[in-house]
Amino acid sequence: MPSFEWNKIIASVLTAMIVAMVSGILATFVVHPVELEQPVYMPPGAAEGAKGAEAAAAAAAKPQKLAPIGPALANADPKKGEEIAHVCQQCHTFGKGEPNKIGPNLFGVFGGPIAEDRGGYEFSDALQKHHGEKWTPARLNIWLHDPQDFAQGTKMSFPGLPPVQERADVIAYLATLTPGGAATEKKVVEEAAAEAKQQTKPAPAKPAAAAPAKPAAAAAKPGSAAK
Ligand code: HEC
């Protein structure tokens, strides 16, 4: 074999070694392995105890959903709601027959039709998509939590009231501005109470007995002190 053949062989081996070396150096530039602070996989119970893992699983299963308004409505104070509603007055009037501002007049809006009959007020297409629906406490709850969440693209540029109790107070205030609104509100509260009872324990004899002061057991025992 002529010597230049050997030269070619040696040259190709050297080239291969250099390419391997350079690509190794380049690779460490491109990829930076990072040491993990914690193992990615935690066996259940390893980190925060079994309860923590369970809670985390429950949280993952339920993407943040707004809690129903019923329980908060039970403790709602329309007077407080009226005070909170001062922030709404920048855009809304609340009195009967008062003019529309940036937003429509809200007298009687509780229980009323969505985006309708507001003295010619021009609602956005986003809110008009809800034509035919009524402003129930449940809908007002979502709306007042985040208007965009209820009607994506609405022109009510209000960030919302994050505390559930504030929303309940405002809804209770709105209910006072609708004839018969208080009755609707009471119904929602009662439904929520009944639901809560069913979830916690088997329903007692009288589902309407919301007050624990009424001793149901006393009635059963003839000898007890019940009047
Ligand atoms: C920055 C101005 C602004 C503020 C503040 C504001 N709103 Fe509104 N609101 C609007 C506008 C504008 C609309 C009409 C929305 C549309 O057509 O998309 C509206 C619509 C509404 C509606 C629907 C009316 C209907 O007839 O369907 C309700 C209910 C409402 N607002 C309640 C409230 C309450 C309660 C507050 C205070 C907690 C509030 N808004 C704060 C501007 C505002």
JSON list of C-alpha atoms and ligand atoms in Angstrom, two decimals, residues 81 84-92 94 101-110 112-118 121-128 130-131 133 135 140 143-144 147-148 150-161 166-167 170-171 173-174, ligand 1:
[
{"chain": "A", "resi": 81, "resn": "GLY", "atom": "CA", "xyz": [-73.86, 46.04, 49.73]},
{"chain": "A", "resi": 84, "resn": "ILE", "atom": "CA", "xyz": [-69.77, 48.58, 48.30]},
{"chain": "A", "resi": 85, "resn": "ALA", "atom": "CA", "xyz": [-71.92, 49.58, 45.31]},
{"chain": "A", "resi": 86, "resn": "HIS", "atom": "CA", "xyz": [-70.48, 53.10, 45.50]},
{"chain": "A", "resi": 87, "resn": "VAL", "atom": "CA", "xyz": [-67.76, 51.81, 43.18]},
{"chain": "A", "resi": 88, "resn": "CYS", "atom": "CA", "xyz": [-70.47, 50.98, 40.66]},
{"chain": "A", "resi": 89, "resn": "GLN", "atom": "CA", "xyz": [-71.93, 54.49, 40.71]},
{"chain": "A", "resi": 90, "resn": "GLN", "atom": "CA", "xyz": [-69.13, 55.74, 38.56]},
{"chain": "A", "resi": 91, "resn": "CYS", "atom": "CA", "xyz": [-70.96, 53.97, 35.73]},
{"chain": "A", "resi": 92, "resn": "HIS", "atom": "CA", "xyz": [-74.41, 53.03, 37.07]},
{"chain": "A", "resi": 94, "resn": "PHE", "atom": "CA", "xyz": [-79.60, 52.51, 40.97]},
{"chain": "A", "resi": 101, "resn": "LYS", "atom": "CA", "xyz": [-74.58, 56.44, 32.40]},
{"chain": "A", "resi": 102, "resn": "ILE", "atom": "CA", "xyz": [-71.60, 54.54, 30.96]},
{"chain": "A", "resi": 103, "resn": "GLY", "atom": "CA", "xyz": [-73.53, 51.50, 32.10]},
{"chain": "A", "resi": 104, "resn": "PRO", "atom": "CA", "xyz": [-77.29, 51.03, 32.29]},
{"chain": "A", "resi": 105, "resn": "ASN", "atom": "CA", "xyz": [-79.53, 52.01, 35.20]},
{"chain": "A", "resi": 106, "resn": "LEU", "atom": "CA", "xyz": [-79.71, 48.99, 37.52]},
{"chain": "A", "resi": 107, "resn": "PHE", "atom": "CA", "xyz": [-83.08, 49.45, 39.21]},
{"chain": "A", "resi": 108, "resn": "GLY", "atom": "CA", "xyz": [-84.86, 46.09, 39.10]},
{"chain": "A", "resi": 109, "resn": "VAL", "atom": "CA", "xyz": [-81.96, 44.35, 37.40]},
{"chain": "A", "resi": 110, "resn": "PHE", "atom": "CA", "xyz": [-82.00, 41.57, 40.00]},
{"chain": "A", "resi": 112, "resn": "GLY", "atom": "CA", "xyz": [-84.68, 40.85, 35.40]},
{"chain": "A", "resi": 113, "resn": "PRO", "atom": "CA", "xyz": [-83.74, 39.97, 31.82]},
{"chain": "A", "resi": 114, "resn": "ILE", "atom": "CA", "xyz": [-80.09, 40.26, 30.83]},
{"chain": "A", "resi": 115, "resn": "ALA", "atom": "CA", "xyz": [-79.18, 43.10, 28.48]},
{"chain": "A", "resi": 116, "resn": "GLU", "atom": "CA", "xyz": [-82.77, 44.18, 27.81]},
{"chain": "A", "resi": 117, "resn": "ASP", "atom": "CA", "xyz": [-85.21, 46.98, 28.52]},
{"chain": "A", "resi": 118, "resn": "ARG", "atom": "CA", "xyz": [-82.81, 49.49, 29.97]},
{"chain": "A", "resi": 121, "resn": "TYR", "atom": "CA", "xyz": [-79.22, 51.37, 26.51]},
{"chain": "A", "resi": 122, "resn": "GLU", "atom": "CA", "xyz": [-76.98, 49.83, 23.87]},
{"chain": "A", "resi": 123, "resn": "PHE", "atom": "CA", "xyz": [-75.51, 46.65, 25.24]},
{"chain": "A", "resi": 124, "resn": "SER", "atom": "CA", "xyz": [-72.42, 44.99, 23.82]},
{"chain": "A", "resi": 125, "resn": "ASP", "atom": "CA", "xyz": [-72.80, 41.95, 21.57]},
{"chain": "A", "resi": 126, "resn": "ALA", "atom": "CA", "xyz": [-71.02, 39.97, 24.27]},
{"chain": "A", "resi": 127, "resn": "LEU", "atom": "CA", "xyz": [-73.72, 40.57, 26.86]},
{"chain": "A", "resi": 128, "resn": "GLN", "atom": "CA", "xyz": [-76.53, 40.35, 24.30]},
{"chain": "A", "resi": 130, "resn": "HIS", "atom": "CA", "xyz": [-77.24, 36.12, 27.08]},
{"chain": "A", "resi": 131, "resn": "HIS", "atom": "CA", "xyz": [-80.58, 37.39, 25.79]},
{"chain": "A", "resi": 133, "resn": "GLU", "atom": "CA", "xyz": [-81.58, 34.63, 30.46]},
{"chain": "A", "resi": 135, "resn": "TRP", "atom": "CA", "xyz": [-80.06, 37.86, 36.31]},
{"chain": "A", "resi": 140, "resn": "LEU", "atom": "CA", "xyz": [-74.73, 37.87, 39.17]},
{"chain": "A", "resi": 143, "resn": "TRP", "atom": "CA", "xyz": [-70.64, 38.54, 36.58]},
{"chain": "A", "resi": 144, "resn": "LEU", "atom": "CA", "xyz": [-69.57, 40.46, 39.65]},
{"chain": "A", "resi": 147, "resn": "PRO", "atom": "CA", "xyz": [-67.52, 40.33, 34.01]},
{"chain": "A", "resi": 148, "resn": "GLN", "atom": "CA", "xyz": [-65.26, 38.93, 31.28]},
{"chain": "A", "resi": 150, "resn": "PHE", "atom": "CA", "xyz": [-69.47, 35.77, 32.24]},
{"chain": "A", "resi": 151, "resn": "ALA", "atom": "CA", "xyz": [-69.47, 37.60, 28.91]},
{"chain": "A", "resi": 152, "resn": "GLN", "atom": "CA", "xyz": [-66.12, 37.61, 27.14]},
{"chain": "A", "resi": 153, "resn": "GLY", "atom": "CA", "xyz": [-65.77, 41.02, 25.46]},
{"chain": "A", "resi": 154, "resn": "THR", "atom": "CA", "xyz": [-68.29, 42.90, 27.60]},
{"chain": "A", "resi": 155, "resn": "LYS", "atom": "CA", "xyz": [-67.81, 46.65, 27.83]},
{"chain": "A", "resi": 156, "resn": "MET", "atom": "CA", "xyz": [-68.23, 46.67, 31.58]},
{"chain": "A", "resi": 157, "resn": "SER", "atom": "CA", "xyz": [-64.61, 47.43, 32.39]},
{"chain": "A", "resi": 158, "resn": "PHE", "atom": "CA", "xyz": [-64.75, 46.48, 36.03]},
{"chain": "A", "resi": 159, "resn": "PRO", "atom": "CA", "xyz": [-62.19, 44.10, 37.52]},
{"chain": "A", "resi": 160, "resn": "GLY", "atom": "CA", "xyz": [-64.74, 42.41, 39.75]},
{"chain": "A", "resi": 161, "resn": "LEU", "atom": "CA", "xyz": [-65.20, 41.87, 43.46]},
{"chain": "A", "resi": 166, "resn": "GLU", "atom": "CA", "xyz": [-68.83, 41.46, 49.05]},
{"chain": "A", "resi": 167, "resn": "ARG", "atom": "CA", "xyz": [-70.55, 40.00, 46.01]},
{"chain": "A", "resi": 170, "resn": "VAL", "atom": "CA", "xyz": [-74.09, 43.69, 46.58]},
{"chain": "A", "resi": 171, "resn": "ILE", "atom": "CA", "xyz": [-76.49, 41.03, 45.26]},
{"chain": "A", "resi": 173, "resn": "TYR", "atom": "CA", "xyz": [-78.63, 45.16, 47.84]},
{"chain": "A", "resi": 174, "resn": "LEU", "atom": "CA", "xyz": [-79.71, 44.69, 44.22]},
{"chain": "B", "resi": 1, "resn": "HEC", "atom": "C1", "xyz": [-66.33, 51.29, 34.60]},
{"chain": "B", "resi": 1, "resn": "HEC", "atom": "C2", "xyz": [-67.75, 51.29, 34.50]},
{"chain": "B", "resi": 1, "resn": "HEC", "atom": "C3", "xyz": [-68.54, 50.24, 35.29]},
{"chain": "B", "resi": 1, "resn": "HEC", "atom": "C4", "xyz": [-68.44, 49.90, 36.62]},
{"chain": "B", "resi": 1, "resn": "HEC", "atom": "C5", "xyz": [-67.47, 50.46, 37.65]},
{"chain": "B", "resi": 1, "resn": "HEC", "atom": "C6", "xyz": [-69.46, 48.92, 36.86]},
{"chain": "B", "resi": 1, "resn": "HEC", "atom": "N1", "xyz": [-70.15, 48.66, 35.71]},
{"chain": "B", "resi": 1, "resn": "HEC", "atom": "FE1", "xyz": [-71.74, 47.39, 35.49]},
{"chain": "B", "resi": 1, "resn": "HEC", "atom": "N2", "xyz": [-71.82, 47.80, 33.53]},
{"chain": "B", "resi": 1, "resn": "HEC", "atom": "C7", "xyz": [-71.01, 48.69, 32.86]},
{"chain": "B", "resi": 1, "resn": "HEC", "atom": "C8", "xyz": [-71.28, 48.62, 31.43]},
{"chain": "B", "resi": 1, "resn": "HEC", "atom": "C9", "xyz": [-70.60, 49.45, 30.37]},
{"chain": "B", "resi": 1, "resn": "HEC", "atom": "C10", "xyz": [-72.31, 47.66, 31.28]},
{"chain": "B", "resi": 1, "resn": "HEC", "atom": "C11", "xyz": [-72.90, 47.16, 29.97]},
{"chain": "B", "resi": 1, "resn": "HEC", "atom": "C12", "xyz": [-72.10, 45.92, 29.61]},
{"chain": "B", "resi": 1, "resn": "HEC", "atom": "C13", "xyz": [-72.24, 45.43, 28.19]},
{"chain": "B", "resi": 1, "resn": "HEC", "atom": "O1", "xyz": [-73.15, 45.83, 27.47]},
{"chain": "B", "resi": 1, "resn": "HEC", "atom": "O2", "xyz": [-71.41, 44.59, 27.82]},
{"chain": "B", "resi": 1, "resn": "HEC", "atom": "C14", "xyz": [-72.63, 47.17, 32.61]},
{"chain": "B", "resi": 1, "resn": "HEC", "atom": "C15", "xyz": [-73.60, 46.20, 32.89]},
{"chain": "B", "resi": 1, "resn": "HEC", "atom": "C16", "xyz": [-73.95, 45.79, 34.15]},
{"chain": "B", "resi": 1, "resn": "HEC", "atom": "C17", "xyz": [-75.01, 44.85, 34.44]},
{"chain": "B", "resi": 1, "resn": "HEC", "atom": "C18", "xyz": [-75.94, 44.19, 33.43]},
{"chain": "B", "resi": 1, "resn": "HEC", "atom": "C19", "xyz": [-77.17, 45.05, 33.21]},
{"chain": "B", "resi": 1, "resn": "HEC", "atom": "C20", "xyz": [-78.25, 44.43, 32.38]},
{"chain": "B", "resi": 1, "resn": "HEC", "atom": "O3", "xyz": [-79.31, 45.07, 32.23]},
{"chain": "B", "resi": 1, "resn": "HEC", "atom": "O4", "xyz": [-78.09, 43.32, 31.87]},
{"chain": "B", "resi": 1, "resn": "HEC", "atom": "C21", "xyz": [-75.03, 44.69, 35.79]},
{"chain": "B", "resi": 1, "resn": "HEC", "atom": "C22", "xyz": [-75.97, 43.81, 36.59]},
{"chain": "B", "resi": 1, "resn": "HEC", "atom": "C23", "xyz": [-73.98, 45.51, 36.33]},
{"chain": "B", "resi": 1, "resn": "HEC", "atom": "N3", "xyz": [-73.34, 46.15, 35.32]},
{"chain": "B", "resi": 1, "resn": "HEC", "atom": "C24", "xyz": [-73.69, 45.60, 37.68]},
{"chain": "B", "resi": 1, "resn": "HEC", "atom": "C25", "xyz": [-72.62, 46.32, 38.19]},
{"chain": "B", "resi": 1, "resn": "HEC", "atom": "C26", "xyz": [-72.29, 46.39, 39.61]},
{"chain": "B", "resi": 1, "resn": "HEC", "atom": "C27", "xyz": [-73.12, 45.75, 40.71]},
{"chain": "B", "resi": 1, "resn": "HEC", "atom": "C28", "xyz": [-71.15, 47.12, 39.72]},
{"chain": "B", "resi": 1, "resn": "HEC", "atom": "C29", "xyz": [-70.36, 47.43, 40.97]},
{"chain": "B", "resi": 1, "resn": "HEC", "atom": "C30", "xyz": [-69.98, 46.33, 41.80]},
{"chain": "B", "resi": 1, "resn": "HEC", "atom": "C31", "xyz": [-70.79, 47.55, 38.38]},
{"chain": "B", "resi": 1, "resn": "HEC", "atom": "N4", "xyz": [-71.69, 47.04, 37.49]},
{"chain": "B", "resi": 1, "resn": "HEC", "atom": "C32", "xyz": [-69.69, 48.34, 38.09]},
{"chain": "B", "resi": 1, "resn": "HEC", "atom": "C33", "xyz": [-70.06, 49.51, 33.42]},
{"chain": "B", "resi": 1, "resn": "HEC", "atom": "C34", "xyz": [-69.63, 49.45, 34.73]}
]
